[in-house]
XYZ file of C-alpha atoms in Angstrom:
277
model
C 13.047 -6.541 3.367
C 15.353 -3.636 4.257
C 17.935 -2.205 1.860
C 20.605 0.438 2.477
C 22.795 1.745 -0.319
C 25.926 3.821 0.354
C 24.197 4.959 3.554
C 25.900 7.363 5.926
C 25.039 9.196 9.108
C 26.885 12.095 10.710
C 26.330 14.638 13.463
C 28.049 17.766 12.234
C 31.698 16.878 11.743
C 31.347 13.581 13.583
C 30.856 10.634 11.246
C 29.084 7.616 12.745
C 29.319 5.488 9.600
C 29.113 5.851 5.840
C 29.252 3.733 2.697
C 26.959 1.153 4.320
C 25.454 -1.317 1.843
C 23.152 -3.730 3.617
C 20.332 -6.050 2.589
C 18.322 -7.592 5.416
C 16.411 -10.655 4.249
C 12.998 -11.890 5.450
C 13.476 -14.111 8.486
C 17.049 -12.957 9.090
C 18.341 -12.199 12.589
C 20.969 -9.441 12.384
C 22.836 -8.432 15.550
C 24.100 -4.835 15.620
C 27.173 -4.495 17.850
C 29.713 -1.826 18.697
C 30.862 0.609 21.393
C 28.806 3.345 22.985
C 28.150 6.189 20.551
C 28.976 4.146 17.437
C 25.555 4.777 15.909
C 23.666 1.560 16.629
C 20.543 3.170 18.088
C 20.790 5.916 15.473
C 20.591 3.227 12.788
C 17.283 2.040 14.261
C 16.021 5.626 14.341
C 16.690 6.020 10.628
C 14.706 2.836 9.944
C 11.869 4.198 12.096
C 11.892 7.405 10.073
C 12.798 9.473 13.134
C 16.127 10.517 11.684
C 17.377 11.117 8.148
C 20.463 9.636 6.602
C 23.238 12.100 5.853
C 23.943 10.292 2.590
C 22.731 7.316 0.589
C 19.318 5.673 0.536
C 17.198 3.293 2.584
C 14.077 1.382 1.586
C 11.680 -0.958 3.349
C 9.649 -3.474 1.328
C 10.823 -1.666 -1.787
C 9.510 1.741 -0.706
C 11.223 4.778 0.835
C 11.250 4.789 4.633
C 8.301 6.574 6.236
C 7.527 7.224 9.865
C 4.958 5.096 11.675
C 4.943 2.094 9.319
C 2.684 -0.609 10.771
C 4.900 -3.362 9.413
C 7.835 -2.226 11.555
C 7.738 -3.285 15.197
C 9.942 -1.651 17.831
C 11.112 -2.823 21.240
C 12.805 0.087 23.056
C 15.509 -0.085 25.689
C 14.340 -1.351 29.048
C 13.093 1.428 31.283
C 10.818 1.057 34.258
C 7.459 2.798 34.183
C 6.840 5.586 36.674
C 4.908 4.643 39.778
C 1.222 5.427 39.415
C 1.047 4.864 35.649
C -2.530 3.581 35.207
C -1.783 1.533 32.068
C -2.208 -2.225 32.453
C -0.057 -4.800 30.675
C -3.102 -5.778 28.622
C -3.632 -2.157 27.582
C -0.072 -1.887 26.253
C -0.427 -5.031 24.167
C -3.868 -3.896 22.969
C -2.284 -0.709 21.613
C -0.264 -2.859 19.250
C -3.474 -4.425 17.920
C -5.774 -1.385 17.782
C -3.224 1.433 17.607
C -3.899 2.246 13.942
C -7.644 2.592 14.485
C -9.008 6.144 14.543
C -10.783 7.260 17.703
C -11.655 5.393 20.907
C -13.970 2.447 20.414
C -14.605 -0.839 22.208
C -12.433 -3.723 21.068
C -14.009 -5.937 18.463
C -14.388 -9.648 19.225
C -11.570 -10.599 16.827
C -9.322 -7.951 18.395
C -10.025 -9.193 21.920
C -9.226 -12.747 20.864
C -5.964 -11.637 19.258
C -4.960 -9.605 22.320
C -5.640 -12.589 24.568
C -3.640 -14.851 22.271
C -0.611 -12.533 22.304
C -0.828 -12.188 26.095
C -0.643 -15.962 26.305
C 2.212 -16.192 23.778
C 4.447 -13.785 25.707
C 3.603 -15.407 29.045
C 1.784 -12.360 30.416
C -1.506 -13.986 31.449
C -0.708 -13.906 35.167
C -0.080 -10.132 35.175
C -2.192 -8.953 32.224
C -4.492 -6.850 34.406
C -1.782 -5.478 36.702
C -0.542 -1.893 36.327
C 2.622 -1.899 34.211
C 4.474 0.192 36.815
C 4.075 -2.630 39.351
C 5.636 -5.286 37.110
C 9.197 -6.532 37.294
C 11.694 -5.593 34.610
C 11.263 -8.953 32.905
C 7.476 -8.707 32.967
C 7.556 -5.189 31.543
C 9.869 -6.279 28.753
C 7.614 -9.237 27.895
C 4.772 -6.748 27.653
C 6.785 -4.552 25.286
C 7.562 -7.577 23.124
C 3.840 -8.353 23.002
C 3.065 -4.786 21.966
C 5.745 -4.865 19.257
C 4.666 -8.171 17.666
C 0.925 -7.484 17.924
C 0.680 -6.139 14.358
C 2.694 -9.059 12.911
C 5.541 -6.784 11.752
C 7.704 -7.763 8.808
C 10.666 -6.094 10.512
C 11.304 -6.070 14.252
C 13.732 -3.493 15.685
C 15.125 -4.329 19.122
C 17.145 -1.704 21.023
C 18.983 -3.381 23.905
C 15.869 -5.358 24.912
C 17.837 -7.573 27.325
C 19.552 -4.851 29.330
C 18.964 -5.076 33.111
C 17.328 -8.506 32.772
C 18.634 -11.585 34.560
C 19.730 -14.624 32.533
C 16.349 -16.355 32.811
C 14.457 -13.331 31.511
C 17.096 -12.719 28.818
C 16.523 -16.238 27.591
C 12.736 -15.843 27.697
C 12.682 -12.557 25.758
C 15.163 -13.902 23.186
C 12.986 -16.978 22.637
C 9.905 -14.784 22.134
C 11.635 -12.657 19.503
C 13.143 -15.662 17.742
C 9.798 -17.486 17.667
C 8.096 -14.435 16.173
C 10.606 -14.118 13.350
C 10.369 -17.831 12.548
C 6.565 -17.933 12.591
C 6.094 -14.716 10.596
C 9.334 -14.856 8.563
C 10.079 -11.424 10.041
C 13.518 -9.840 9.900
C 15.123 -8.761 13.187
C 17.630 -5.952 13.825
C 18.865 -6.547 17.353
C 21.071 -3.907 18.988
C 22.921 -5.311 21.986
C 26.056 -4.870 24.091
C 26.205 -8.615 24.828
C 25.953 -11.014 21.908
C 26.200 -14.145 24.056
C 22.488 -14.486 25.009
C 21.501 -14.370 21.318
C 24.505 -16.111 19.779
C 22.541 -19.276 18.963
C 19.945 -17.403 16.881
C 22.090 -14.779 15.110
C 22.544 -15.162 11.349
C 24.811 -12.164 10.744
C 26.543 -9.403 12.669
C 26.877 -5.716 11.786
C 29.739 -4.397 13.927
C 30.159 -0.595 13.960
C 33.186 1.111 15.522
C 35.167 4.263 14.874
C 33.102 5.301 11.863
C 33.704 1.947 10.186
C 31.852 -1.356 10.077
C 32.060 -5.048 9.243
C 29.237 -7.355 8.179
C 29.247 -11.147 8.240
C 28.507 -14.225 10.289
C 29.559 -14.167 13.959
C 32.544 -16.371 13.081
C 33.585 -13.970 10.313
C 33.281 -10.744 12.317
C 33.986 -11.632 15.941
C 37.646 -12.355 15.298
C 40.804 -10.828 16.710
C 42.108 -9.546 13.369
C 38.775 -7.971 12.373
C 38.151 -6.195 15.692
C 41.784 -5.106 15.996
C 41.472 -3.476 12.585
C 38.171 -1.787 13.485
C 39.427 -0.395 16.802
C 42.952 0.344 15.655
C 44.365 -1.359 18.724
C 45.218 -5.007 19.569
C 42.103 -6.968 20.473
C 41.870 -10.680 21.171
C 38.732 -12.820 20.984
C 38.507 -15.775 23.342
C 35.813 -18.409 22.946
C 35.202 -20.418 26.081
C 32.313 -22.645 27.156
C 30.241 -21.494 24.207
C 30.666 -17.810 25.048
C 32.745 -14.978 23.630
C 35.144 -12.806 25.612
C 36.804 -9.748 24.075
C 40.251 -8.992 25.477
C 41.819 -5.586 24.759
C 45.381 -4.497 25.367
C 44.489 -3.066 28.782
C 41.009 -4.346 29.478
C 38.888 -7.486 29.313
C 35.167 -7.536 28.462
C 33.367 -10.719 29.369
C 29.778 -11.874 29.041
C 28.936 -10.811 32.580
C 29.719 -7.177 31.769
C 32.458 -7.070 34.412
C 35.720 -5.257 33.648
C 39.172 -6.493 34.594
C 41.857 -3.797 34.584
C 45.458 -4.964 34.358
C 46.354 -1.364 33.529
C 44.782 1.882 32.394
C 41.550 1.605 30.436
C 42.262 1.646 26.713
C 40.315 4.609 25.273
C 39.847 2.847 21.935
C 37.845 0.018 23.422
C 34.239 0.317 24.634
C 33.944 1.170 28.309
C 30.193 1.440 28.847
C 27.362 -1.068 28.992
C 26.400 -0.420 25.388
C 29.928 -1.062 24.243
C 30.548 -4.459 25.806
C 30.194 -7.800 24.092
């Protein structure tokens, strides 16, 4: 589905990662983890064709990456719409269905039926005709998921889609994404600062930190020895009640996103929302 060979990305003298060989299979759910500034969102931008690799190659469905591919869906980070935005939830989802059509024309019958079906699938029927700016964060994110899956993408890119959502909405959005990949055999690249809400559906993890990376199952990567090596500082991994807690030398990161400081914050460990697990 997606193939990277000896891929690298740098900003001037700053290396985000290089030597990345990665094959993402149809139907695979790959979580992309790491601290703030590690290059997780930048990886998605290279797949979207918005940014070029510094080295190596990348291909999608056997072809070089190009911008605006209809078979790549994208769910951006959660951000509330500005008050007064006239767009309805239905309009956003409709863009995913009719967005590749040239010019402004009435929706065809088949398109209307598909839009209605997606609205129902993402649980947006009750607010489909409401202005997006008036929706809650969870409702807006469900709408974005609907827009992203509307074209039945073969690859779905998710950039922190659960941020700012409560546990109920996190669970709902995760279920929507997981159902889409299972029904369409779509691959998922899921950037997140908290792996716990998606732990049950993740096949593999790509963990990026300090210009280096590790790839493997959650059990293979989310280990004390692996993360200590990546960060260059002692890190412990505690598994409790089905959740993962990362404990650094001077700081603890738990699934709630709260920090516990027994001493000074260790500069080698992530200290922002994007960096927590």
